[in-house]
């Protein structure tokens, strides 16, 4: 896929690094009056402390000096730079090789990898389903890692079987494995991938056999049976049922089998029918009656990719299915009216959650909770992409878009998208430069004054000496770099590359395991760091892919021709031959 020679080829050609070894001659300290030196040191300490306490303010002041006024940030008028940065791209490629080689050495074929113990494990005792191999294979292809790709392909052809008598998560299996196979098929035209994809999809299809047609959360792949999620009383999560559509629709196109399309599309018609008046969706639905149940409303876990796929279904079929534009626009109005907030001090744009509460009379009220999952960081890029498509008054819009090319809603979404990307970057203002799993934004009622928390946000439960709370982890998630990739492709603004590079450097510094692979860390705001022995499959599938593409030639996988599924597997945009069955 690269327009440049593959990474292996480039590595052979690479000349030794020109490392300049600066010799510093330590001079003797000038023996000035002690008091002057002390004053200088004290002032330096005071300035450093002020910068630490007021990182966001200092950063915005520096941005203003550098010419990034608020409006300039929104409609980038600076130099548009779409030139590939091959050195940085290849550094990310080397990271992929470091991750993949360790997995291949220690755990080839296993679903998951543990880089510290150098072991692999499977999701169930029945056996693996190619979770890591299939999730990573298109990244190997895109990066030109041809030998690794060939071995991965051979493993899929000869060793992978979906005949596993155990229950697997419907959504995760679809986005990682079915999505990975479809993407590999598209990039190579190799029918082996399509055959495997059909086999897997046919084993998943029985999940749709419920009274409503909403798919069950789990599936037994050997028995071809949907299995209810007893932990959640048989309910299904909204994001999970509504994040299968890109994959099943593309499979329908490739196989001419409309059933895949119809089953997946029926879910969307149910969601439209069950419509909550705000345009938002609660995070659980009932597969018996196809309705929403009273539950939290949020853009984070169990909600996130519902919003993502509303837009992407509209994009996948080349802006032809207006029903998805309407549903997406409605949802984004709900997001703006109910979930978007400004932080107390630095006025950062963030998203909150709505939690339902019942009083003794059974009446429901909604509590606004200022909690933003790292997962929500997909939204910045998504809003920007929506602004130049559903929010455009002309097609195609310029890159970057001019305000007059966008509708009022498009302008609103563009602005919010850019602001959310900035906020997600501010959640990287931690000891490691990495963002936590969950950030809580400060509100007056939380009794956190400025002396206890230096930021507009904090990590709940993070106390000196106490074990790291769940919220403090960084598990190699992709959402911020996903948005940086989209923001860069739509603007050519080099600041997004710089942000991506900063995150990549932090990953290299704190998550890289010398013996091979990368590991999650338990607390992004504590040094020295502690690792957790796990490299999530989305690190190779998404995080490294988006970082690589951030520095790659923009003609590789252009957003005008591709939609990325929620696991970063690129699927082509096409013109549908099947008509939308609902409006
Ligand atoms: C991925 O599996 C997908 O991006 C999903 O939509 C959300 N969670 C992970 C990555 O964080």
Coordinates of C-alpha atoms and ligand atoms in Angstrom, one line a residue:
X1 CA 0.0 0.0 0.0
X2 CA 2.9 2.4 0.6
X3 CA 3.8 4.6 -2.2
X4 CA 7.4 4.3 -1.0
X5 CA 9.5 1.1 -0.8
X6 CA 8.5 -1.3 2.0
X7 CA 9.9 -0.8 5.5
X8 CA 12.2 -3.9 5.2
X9 CA 13.6 -2.5 1.9
X10 CA 14.0 0.9 3.4
X11 CA 15.7 -0.6 6.4
X12 CA 18.3 -2.3 4.2
X13 CA 19.0 1.0 2.4
X14 CA 19.2 3.0 5.6
X15 CA 22.6 4.4 6.1
X16 CA 24.0 4.5 9.6
X17 CA 22.4 7.2 11.6
X18 CA 24.3 10.4 11.7
X19 CA 24.5 10.7 15.4
X20 CA 26.3 13.9 16.4
X21 CA 28.0 13.3 19.6
X22 CA 28.2 16.7 21.2
X23 CA 31.0 17.0 23.7
X24 CA 30.1 19.1 26.6
X25 CA 33.1 20.6 28.4
X26 CA 32.1 21.1 32.0
X27 CA 33.4 24.5 33.0
X28 CA 33.9 25.4 36.6
X29 CA 31.0 27.4 38.0
X30 CA 31.8 31.0 38.1
X31 CA 32.2 31.8 41.7
X32 CA 29.7 34.7 41.8
X33 CA 28.1 35.9 45.0
X34 CA 26.1 32.9 46.4
X35 CA 23.0 35.0 46.9
X36 CA 22.7 35.8 43.2
X37 CA 22.9 32.1 42.2
X38 CA 20.4 31.2 44.9
X39 CA 18.0 33.9 43.6
X40 CA 18.4 32.6 40.1
X41 CA 17.8 29.0 41.1
X42 CA 14.8 30.0 43.2
X43 CA 13.3 32.0 40.4
X44 CA 13.8 29.0 38.0
X45 CA 12.1 26.7 40.5
X46 CA 9.2 29.2 40.9
X47 CA 8.7 29.5 37.1
X48 CA 8.8 25.7 36.7
X49 CA 6.3 25.2 39.5
X50 CA 4.0 27.9 37.9
X51 CA 4.3 26.1 34.5
X52 CA 3.5 22.8 36.1
X53 CA 0.4 24.2 37.9
X54 CA -0.9 26.1 34.9
X55 CA 0.1 24.0 32.0
X56 CA -3.0 24.7 30.0
X57 CA -2.9 28.4 30.4
X58 CA 0.8 28.5 29.5
X59 CA 0.2 26.4 26.5
X60 CA -2.6 28.6 25.2
X61 CA -0.5 31.7 25.7
X62 CA 2.4 30.1 23.8
X63 CA 0.0 29.2 21.1
X64 CA -1.2 32.7 20.8
X65 CA 2.4 33.9 20.5
X66 CA 2.9 31.3 17.8
X67 CA 0.0 32.7 15.9
X68 CA -2.7 30.2 16.7
X69 CA -5.6 32.4 17.7
X70 CA -8.8 30.6 18.4
X71 CA -10.3 31.4 15.0
X72 CA -7.0 30.6 13.3
X73 CA -7.2 27.2 15.0
X74 CA -10.7 26.6 13.6
X75 CA -10.0 27.5 10.0
X76 CA -6.3 26.9 9.6
X77 CA -4.9 29.7 7.4
X78 CA -1.2 28.8 8.0
X79 CA 0.9 26.8 5.7
X80 CA -0.8 23.6 4.6
X81 CA 1.7 20.8 4.7
X82 CA 0.7 17.5 3.0
X83 CA 4.3 16.4 2.4
X84 CA 4.9 12.9 3.8
X85 CA 7.3 12.8 6.7
X86 CA 9.1 9.6 5.9
X87 CA 11.5 9.6 8.8
X88 CA 8.7 9.7 11.4
X89 CA 6.5 7.3 9.4
X90 CA 9.4 4.7 9.4
X91 CA 10.0 5.2 13.1
X92 CA 6.4 4.1 13.6
X93 CA 7.0 1.2 11.2
X94 CA 9.9 0.1 13.3
X95 CA 7.6 0.1 16.3
X96 CA 5.2 -2.2 14.5
X97 CA 8.1 -4.5 13.7
X98 CA 9.1 -4.5 17.4
X99 CA 5.5 -5.3 18.5
X100 CA 4.8 -7.9 15.8
X101 CA 8.1 -9.7 16.0
X102 CA 7.8 -10.3 19.7
X103 CA 4.2 -11.6 19.3
X104 CA 5.3 -13.9 16.4
X105 CA 8.3 -15.1 18.4
X106 CA 6.3 -15.9 21.6
X107 CA 2.7 -16.4 20.8
X108 CA 2.0 -16.7 17.0
X109 CA -1.6 -17.6 16.5
X110 CA -2.8 -16.9 20.1
X111 CA -5.6 -14.4 20.5
X112 CA -3.7 -12.1 22.9
X113 CA -0.1 -11.3 23.8
X114 CA 1.6 -10.6 27.2
X115 CA 5.0 -9.1 26.4
X116 CA 6.5 -9.1 29.9
X117 CA 6.0 -12.9 30.5
X118 CA 6.4 -13.4 26.7
X119 CA 3.3 -15.6 26.6
X120 CA 0.1 -15.7 24.6
X121 CA -3.4 -16.6 25.6
X122 CA -6.7 -17.3 24.0
X123 CA -10.1 -15.7 24.6
X124 CA -11.6 -19.1 25.5
X125 CA -10.3 -22.5 26.3
X126 CA -11.7 -23.9 23.1
X127 CA -9.0 -22.3 21.1
X128 CA -8.0 -19.0 19.3
X129 CA -9.9 -17.2 16.5
X130 CA -7.0 -15.3 15.1
X131 CA -7.8 -12.2 17.1
X132 CA -4.3 -10.7 16.9
X133 CA -3.1 -12.1 13.6
X134 CA -6.2 -11.0 11.7
X135 CA -6.5 -7.7 13.5
X136 CA -2.9 -6.8 12.6
X137 CA -2.6 -8.2 9.0
X138 CA -3.7 -5.1 7.1
X139 CA -1.2 -2.9 9.2
X140 CA 1.6 -5.3 8.0
X141 CA 0.4 -4.8 4.5
X142 CA 0.1 -1.0 4.7
X143 CA 3.5 -0.7 6.2
X144 CA 5.1 -2.9 3.5
X145 CA 6.2 -5.6 6.0
X146 CA 5.9 -8.2 3.3
X147 CA 7.7 -11.2 4.9
X148 CA 5.7 -10.8 8.1
X149 CA 2.5 -10.4 6.0
X150 CA 3.2 -13.6 4.1
X151 CA 3.7 -15.6 7.3
X152 CA 0.5 -14.1 8.8
X153 CA -1.4 -14.9 5.7
X154 CA -0.1 -18.5 5.7
X155 CA -1.2 -18.9 9.3
X156 CA -4.7 -17.7 8.5
X157 CA -5.0 -20.0 5.5
X158 CA -3.6 -23.1 7.2
X159 CA -4.2 -22.8 10.9
X160 CA -7.2 -20.5 11.5
X161 CA -10.5 -22.2 12.3
X162 CA -13.7 -20.7 13.5
X163 CA -15.1 -24.1 14.5
X164 CA -14.6 -23.2 18.2
X165 CA -17.2 -24.5 20.7
X166 CA -17.3 -21.5 23.0
X167 CA -19.0 -18.1 23.2
X168 CA -17.3 -15.1 21.7
X169 CA -18.4 -11.4 21.8
X170 CA -20.4 -10.7 18.6
X171 CA -19.2 -7.1 18.3
X172 CA -15.5 -7.7 19.0
X173 CA -15.4 -10.7 16.7
X174 CA -17.0 -8.7 14.0
X175 CA -14.9 -5.5 14.2
X176 CA -11.6 -7.2 14.7
X177 CA -11.8 -10.5 12.8
X178 CA -14.4 -10.0 10.2
X179 CA -13.3 -6.4 9.6
X180 CA -9.7 -7.5 9.4
X181 CA -10.4 -10.2 6.9
X182 CA -12.5 -7.9 4.7
X183 CA -9.8 -5.3 4.7
X184 CA -7.1 -7.8 3.9
X185 CA -9.2 -9.1 1.0
X186 CA -9.8 -5.6 -0.3
X187 CA -6.1 -4.7 -0.2
X188 CA -4.8 -7.9 -1.8
X189 CA -7.8 -9.3 -3.8
X190 CA -6.9 -12.7 -2.2
X191 CA -10.1 -14.8 -2.2
X192 CA -8.8 -16.9 0.8
X193 CA -9.6 -13.9 3.0
X194 CA -13.1 -13.6 1.6
X195 CA -13.8 -17.3 2.1
X196 CA -12.7 -17.0 5.7
X197 CA -14.9 -13.9 6.1
X198 CA -18.0 -15.7 4.8
X199 CA -17.4 -18.6 7.0
X200 CA -17.1 -16.4 10.1
X201 CA -20.1 -14.2 9.1
X202 CA -22.3 -17.3 8.6
X203 CA -21.4 -18.5 12.0
X204 CA -22.3 -15.1 13.5
X205 CA -25.6 -14.6 11.6
X206 CA -27.8 -16.6 14.1
X207 CA -27.3 -13.8 16.7
X208 CA -29.9 -11.8 14.7
X209 CA -32.6 -14.5 15.4
X210 CA -34.2 -12.7 18.3
X211 CA -37.9 -11.5 18.6
X212 CA -36.8 -8.0 17.6
X213 CA -33.9 -8.8 15.3
X214 CA -31.4 -7.0 17.6
X215 CA -28.3 -9.3 17.7
X216 CA -27.4 -11.1 20.9
X217 CA -24.1 -10.1 22.5
X218 CA -22.4 -13.5 22.3
X219 CA -22.1 -16.2 19.8
X220 CA -21.1 -19.9 19.9
X221 CA -19.1 -20.1 16.6
X222 CA -19.1 -23.9 16.4
X223 CA -22.8 -24.4 17.3
X224 CA -23.8 -21.3 15.3
X225 CA -26.0 -20.1 18.1
X226 CA -26.6 -16.6 19.6
X227 CA -26.0 -16.5 23.4
X228 CA -27.5 -13.9 25.7
X229 CA -25.2 -11.9 28.0
X230 CA -26.4 -13.1 31.4
X231 CA -24.2 -10.5 33.2
X232 CA -26.4 -7.8 31.6
X233 CA -29.7 -9.6 32.1
X234 CA -29.8 -10.5 28.4
X235 CA -29.8 -6.8 27.3
X236 CA -27.6 -5.8 24.4
X237 CA -25.4 -2.7 24.3
X238 CA -26.3 0.0 21.8
X239 CA -22.8 0.5 20.4
X240 CA -22.4 -3.3 20.0
X241 CA -25.6 -3.8 18.0
X242 CA -25.0 -0.8 15.8
X243 CA -21.3 -1.4 15.0
X244 CA -21.6 -4.4 12.7
X245 CA -23.1 -2.6 9.8
X246 CA -20.1 -1.5 7.8
X247 CA -18.7 -5.1 7.8
X248 CA -21.9 -6.9 7.0
X249 CA -22.9 -4.4 4.3
X250 CA -19.5 -4.7 2.6
X251 CA -19.7 -8.5 2.8
X252 CA -23.1 -8.3 1.1
X253 CA -21.7 -6.3 -1.7
X254 CA -18.8 -8.8 -2.2
X255 CA -20.9 -11.9 -2.1
X256 CA -24.2 -10.6 -3.6
X257 CA -25.9 -12.0 -0.5
X258 CA -28.4 -9.4 0.5
X259 CA -29.3 -11.2 3.8
X260 CA -26.1 -9.9 5.4
X261 CA -27.2 -6.3 4.5
X262 CA -30.8 -6.7 5.6
X263 CA -30.1 -8.2 9.0
X264 CA -27.6 -5.4 9.8
X265 CA -29.8 -2.7 8.4
X266 CA -32.8 -3.9 10.3
X267 CA -31.0 -3.0 13.6
X268 CA -30.7 0.6 12.4
X269 CA -34.4 0.8 11.5
X270 CA -35.2 -0.5 15.1
X271 CA -33.0 2.2 16.6
X272 CA -34.6 4.8 14.5
X273 CA -38.1 3.6 15.5
X274 CA -37.1 3.4 19.2
X275 CA -35.8 7.0 19.0
X276 CA -35.2 8.9 22.2
X277 CA -36.5 12.5 21.8
X278 CA -33.1 14.1 22.5
X279 CA -31.6 12.4 19.5
X280 CA -29.3 10.5 21.9
X281 CA -29.3 6.8 22.7
X282 CA -29.1 5.0 26.0
X283 CA -26.4 2.4 26.2
X284 CA -28.7 -0.7 26.5
X285 CA -31.5 -2.1 24.4
X286 CA -33.8 -5.0 24.9
X287 CA -33.6 -7.7 22.2
X288 CA -37.1 -8.9 23.1
X289 CA -38.9 -5.7 22.0
X290 CA -36.2 -3.7 20.2
X291 CA -36.5 -0.7 22.6
X292 CA -34.1 1.3 24.6
X293 CA -34.1 0.7 28.4
X294 CA -33.4 3.3 31.0
X295 CA -29.6 3.5 31.2
X296 CA -26.8 5.9 31.0
X297 CA -26.4 8.1 27.9
X298 CA -22.8 8.6 26.9
X299 CA -20.3 8.8 24.1
X300 CA -17.9 6.4 25.9
X301 CA -18.1 2.7 26.5
X302 CA -21.2 1.0 25.0
X303 CA -22.2 4.2 23.3
X304 CA -19.2 5.4 21.3
X305 CA -19.3 3.6 18.0
X306 CA -23.1 3.9 17.6
X307 CA -22.4 7.6 16.8
X308 CA -19.3 6.7 14.8
X309 CA -21.2 4.3 12.6
X310 CA -24.1 6.6 12.0
X311 CA -21.8 8.8 10.1
X312 CA -19.7 6.0 8.5
X313 CA -22.7 4.2 7.1
X314 CA -23.6 7.5 5.3
X315 CA -20.0 7.7 4.0
X316 CA -19.7 4.1 3.1
X317 CA -22.4 4.3 0.4
X318 CA -21.1 7.5 -1.0
X319 CA -23.5 9.9 0.7
X320 CA -26.5 8.2 -0.9
X321 CA -28.5 6.9 2.1
X322 CA -30.0 10.1 3.5
X323 CA -31.6 8.3 6.4
X324 CA -28.2 8.0 8.0
X325 CA -27.4 11.6 7.5
X326 CA -30.6 12.5 9.3
X327 CA -30.0 10.1 12.1
X328 CA -26.4 11.4 12.5
X329 CA -27.4 15.1 12.4
X330 CA -30.1 14.4 15.0
X331 CA -27.7 12.6 17.2
X332 CA -25.1 15.4 16.9
X333 CA -27.8 18.0 17.8
X334 CA -28.4 15.9 20.9
X335 CA -24.7 15.7 21.7
X336 CA -24.4 19.5 21.5
X337 CA -27.6 20.2 23.4
X338 CA -27.0 17.8 26.3
X339 CA -23.5 16.5 26.5
X340 CA -21.0 19.1 25.4
X341 CA -19.6 21.2 28.3
X342 CA -16.9 23.8 28.9
X343 CA -14.4 23.3 31.7
X344 CA -14.2 25.7 34.6
X345 CA -10.9 27.5 34.1
X346 CA -9.2 26.9 30.7
X347 CA -12.7 26.6 29.0
X348 CA -11.8 23.3 27.4
X349 CA -14.6 21.6 25.5
X350 CA -15.4 18.2 26.9
X351 CA -18.3 15.7 26.9
X352 CA -20.2 14.5 30.0
X353 CA -22.5 11.6 30.6
X354 CA -26.2 11.5 31.6
X355 CA -27.0 9.1 34.4
X356 CA -30.7 8.3 35.1
X357 CA -31.9 8.5 38.7
X358 CA -35.3 7.5 40.0
X359 CA -36.8 9.0 43.1
X360 CA -39.1 7.3 45.6
X361 CA -42.1 8.2 43.4
X362 CA -40.5 6.4 40.5
X363 CA -39.8 9.7 38.7
X364 CA -36.7 9.8 36.6
X365 CA -34.2 12.7 36.5
X366 CA -30.9 12.9 34.7
X367 CA -27.6 13.7 36.5
X368 CA -24.9 15.3 34.4
X369 CA -21.6 13.6 35.2
X370 CA -18.4 15.3 34.0
X371 CA -16.6 12.1 33.1
X372 CA -14.9 11.6 29.7
X373 CA -13.6 8.2 28.7
X374 CA -10.5 8.1 26.5
X375 CA -12.8 6.2 24.1
X376 CA -14.6 9.5 23.5
X377 CA -11.5 11.0 21.9
X378 CA -12.6 9.4 18.5
X379 CA -15.3 12.1 18.5
X380 CA -13.1 15.1 17.6
X381 CA -12.0 13.6 14.3
X382 CA -15.5 12.2 13.7
X383 CA -17.2 15.6 14.1
X384 CA -14.6 17.1 11.7
X385 CA -15.3 14.4 9.2
X386 CA -19.0 14.9 9.6
X387 CA -18.7 18.6 9.2
X388 CA -17.1 18.3 5.7
X389 CA -19.7 15.7 4.6
X390 CA -23.1 15.9 6.2
X391 CA -22.3 19.6 7.1
X392 CA -21.0 20.7 3.7
X393 CA -23.1 23.0 1.5
X394 CA -20.9 22.1 -1.5
X395 CA -19.0 18.9 -2.4
X396 CA -16.1 18.3 -2.2
X397 CA -15.1 21.0 0.3
X398 CA -11.6 22.5 0.3
X399 CA -8.9 21.1 2.5
X400 CA -8.9 22.7 5.0
X401 CA -12.6 23.8 4.5
X402 CA -13.6 27.4 4.3
X403 CA -16.4 28.5 6.7
X404 CA -18.6 29.4 3.8
X405 CA -18.5 25.8 2.5
X406 CA -20.1 24.5 5.7
X407 CA -23.7 24.8 6.9
X408 CA -24.3 26.3 10.3
X409 CA -24.4 22.8 11.7
X410 CA -21.2 21.9 9.8
X411 CA -19.5 25.0 11.2
X412 CA -20.6 24.1 14.7
X413 CA -19.4 20.5 14.4
X414 CA -16.1 21.5 12.8
X415 CA -15.4 23.9 15.7
X416 CA -16.4 21.4 18.4
X417 CA -14.3 18.7 16.7
X418 CA -11.2 20.9 16.7
X419 CA -11.8 21.8 20.3
X420 CA -12.3 18.2 21.4
X421 CA -9.1 17.2 19.8
X422 CA -7.3 19.9 21.8
X423 CA -9.0 18.8 25.0
X424 CA -7.9 15.2 24.4
X425 CA -4.4 16.5 23.9
X426 CA -4.7 18.3 27.3
X427 CA -5.6 15.0 28.9
X428 CA -2.0 14.0 27.9
X429 CA -0.6 16.6 30.3
X430 CA 0.5 13.9 32.7
X431 CA 3.8 12.7 34.1
X432 CA 4.2 10.3 31.1
X433 CA 2.6 12.5 28.4
X434 CA -0.1 9.7 28.0
X435 CA -3.7 10.1 28.7
X436 CA -5.7 8.1 31.3
X437 CA -8.5 5.7 30.6
X438 CA -11.0 8.2 32.2
X439 CA -10.7 11.9 32.9
X440 CA -13.1 13.7 35.3
X441 CA -13.5 17.4 34.6
X442 CA -13.7 19.7 37.6
X443 CA -17.0 21.2 38.5
X444 CA -17.7 23.6 41.5
X445 CA -19.5 20.9 43.5
X446 CA -16.6 18.4 43.5
X447 CA -14.8 20.5 46.1
X448 CA -11.5 20.1 44.3
X449 CA -9.9 23.5 44.4
X450 CA -6.9 24.6 42.4
X451 CA -4.4 23.7 45.1
X452 CA -5.3 20.1 44.9
X453 CA -5.5 19.6 41.2
X454 CA -3.4 21.5 38.7
X455 CA -5.6 20.8 35.7
X456 CA -9.2 21.4 34.7
X457 CA -9.5 17.7 35.0
X458 CA -8.2 14.9 37.3
X459 CA -8.0 11.2 37.6
X460 CA -10.5 10.0 40.1
X461 CA -9.2 8.0 43.0
X462 CA -5.5 8.7 42.2
X463 CA -3.9 9.3 45.6
X464 CA -0.2 9.2 46.6
X465 CA 0.6 5.8 48.1
X466 CA -2.7 4.2 47.1
X467 CA -2.9 1.5 44.4
X468 CA -3.5 2.9 40.9
X469 CA -7.2 3.3 40.2
X470 CA -8.8 1.8 37.1
X471 CA -9.2 5.2 35.5
X472 CA -5.4 5.9 35.6
X473 CA -4.4 3.3 33.1
X474 CA -3.2 3.7 29.5
X475 CA -3.9 0.5 27.6
X476 CA -2.4 1.6 24.3
X477 CA -5.7 2.9 23.1
X478 CA -6.0 4.6 19.7
X479 CA -8.8 7.2 19.9
X480 CA -6.7 10.4 20.2
X481 CA -4.3 9.4 17.4
X482 CA -7.3 8.4 15.3
X483 CA -8.7 11.9 15.6
X484 CA -5.2 13.4 15.0
X485 CA -5.0 11.4 11.7
X486 CA -8.4 12.6 10.6
X487 CA -7.7 16.2 11.7
X488 CA -4.4 16.2 9.8
X489 CA -5.9 14.7 6.6
X490 CA -8.7 17.4 6.6
X491 CA -6.5 20.4 7.4
X492 CA -2.8 19.8 6.6
X493 CA -2.1 21.5 9.8
X494 CA 1.3 20.4 11.1
X495 CA 0.3 20.8 14.7
X496 CA -1.6 17.5 14.5
X497 CA 1.5 15.7 13.3
X498 CA 3.5 17.2 16.2
X499 CA 0.8 16.0 18.7
X500 CA 1.0 12.5 17.2
X501 CA 4.7 12.5 17.4
X502 CA 4.6 13.6 21.0
X503 CA 2.3 10.7 21.9
X504 CA 4.4 8.2 19.9
X505 CA 7.5 9.4 21.8
X506 CA 5.7 8.9 25.1
X507 CA 4.7 5.4 24.0
X508 CA 8.2 4.6 23.0
X509 CA 9.5 5.9 26.3
X510 CA 7.1 4.3 28.7
X511 CA 5.3 1.4 27.0
X512 CA 8.1 -0.2 25.0
X513 CA 9.4 -3.5 26.4
X514 CA 13.1 -3.9 25.5
X515 CA 12.8 -7.6 24.9
X516 CA 9.9 -7.0 22.5
X517 CA 6.4 -5.7 22.3
X518 CA 4.6 -2.9 24.2
X519 CA 2.7 -3.0 27.4
X520 CA -0.1 -1.0 29.1
X521 CA 0.8 1.1 32.0
X522 CA -1.1 1.3 35.3
X523 CA -0.9 5.0 36.1
X524 CA -0.1 7.6 33.5
X525 CA 0.6 10.2 36.2
X526 CA 3.1 8.3 38.3
X527 CA 6.8 7.9 37.8
X528 CA 8.5 5.4 37.8
X529 CA 5.8 3.7 35.7
X530 CA 4.4 0.2 36.4
X531 CA 3.5 -2.0 33.5
X532 CA 0.6 -4.3 33.0
X533 CA 1.5 -7.5 31.1
X534 CA -0.7 -7.0 28.1
X535 CA -0.5 -5.6 24.6
X536 CA -4.1 -5.1 23.4
X537 CA -4.7 -6.2 19.8
X538 CA -5.9 -2.7 18.9
X539 CA -2.3 -1.4 19.4
X540 CA -1.1 -2.9 16.2
X541 CA -4.5 -2.7 14.5
X542 CA -5.3 0.9 15.2
X543 CA -2.8 2.9 17.3
X544 CA 0.3 2.2 15.2
X545 CA -1.7 2.2 11.9
X546 CA -3.1 5.7 12.5
X547 CA 0.2 7.0 13.7
X548 CA 1.9 5.6 10.5
X549 CA -0.8 7.1 8.3
X550 CA -0.5 10.4 10.0
X551 CA 3.0 10.8 8.5
X552 CA 2.4 8.9 5.3
X553 CA 1.6 10.3 1.8
X554 CA -2.0 11.5 2.0
X555 CA -2.8 9.6 -1.2
X556 CA -2.5 6.3 0.7
X557 CA -6.0 5.3 1.9
X558 CA -7.5 8.8 1.3
X559 CA -10.6 9.6 3.3
X560 CA -12.5 10.4 0.1
X561 CA -12.3 6.7 -0.9
X562 CA -12.2 4.8 2.4
X563 CA -14.1 4.5 5.6
X564 CA -12.2 2.9 8.5
X565 CA -14.2 0.5 10.5
X566 CA -14.1 1.1 14.3
X567 CA -11.0 -1.1 14.6
X568 CA -9.2 0.9 11.9
X569 CA -9.7 -1.6 9.1
X570 CA -10.0 0.4 5.9
X571 CA -13.0 -0.5 3.7
X572 CA -13.8 1.1 0.3
X573 CA -16.6 3.6 -0.2
X574 CA -18.9 2.2 -2.9
X575 CA -22.2 3.0 -4.6
X576 CA -24.9 0.7 -3.2
X577 CA -26.9 -1.6 -5.4
X578 CA -29.2 -2.4 -2.5
X579 CA -31.8 0.2 -1.6
X580 CA -32.2 1.4 1.9
X581 CA -35.1 -0.4 3.3
X582 CA -36.3 2.3 5.8
X583 CA -36.5 6.0 6.0
Ligands
LIG1 C1 -11.4 -0.8 19.7 O1 -11.6 -2.2 19.8 C2 -12.4 -0.1 18.9 O2 -11.9 1.1 18.5 C3 -13.7 0.1 19.6 O3 -14.7 0.8 18.9 C4 -13.5 0.8 20.9 N1 -12.4 0.2 21.7 C5 -11.2 -0.3 21.1 C6 -10.0 0.7 21.2 O4 -10.0 1.5 22.2

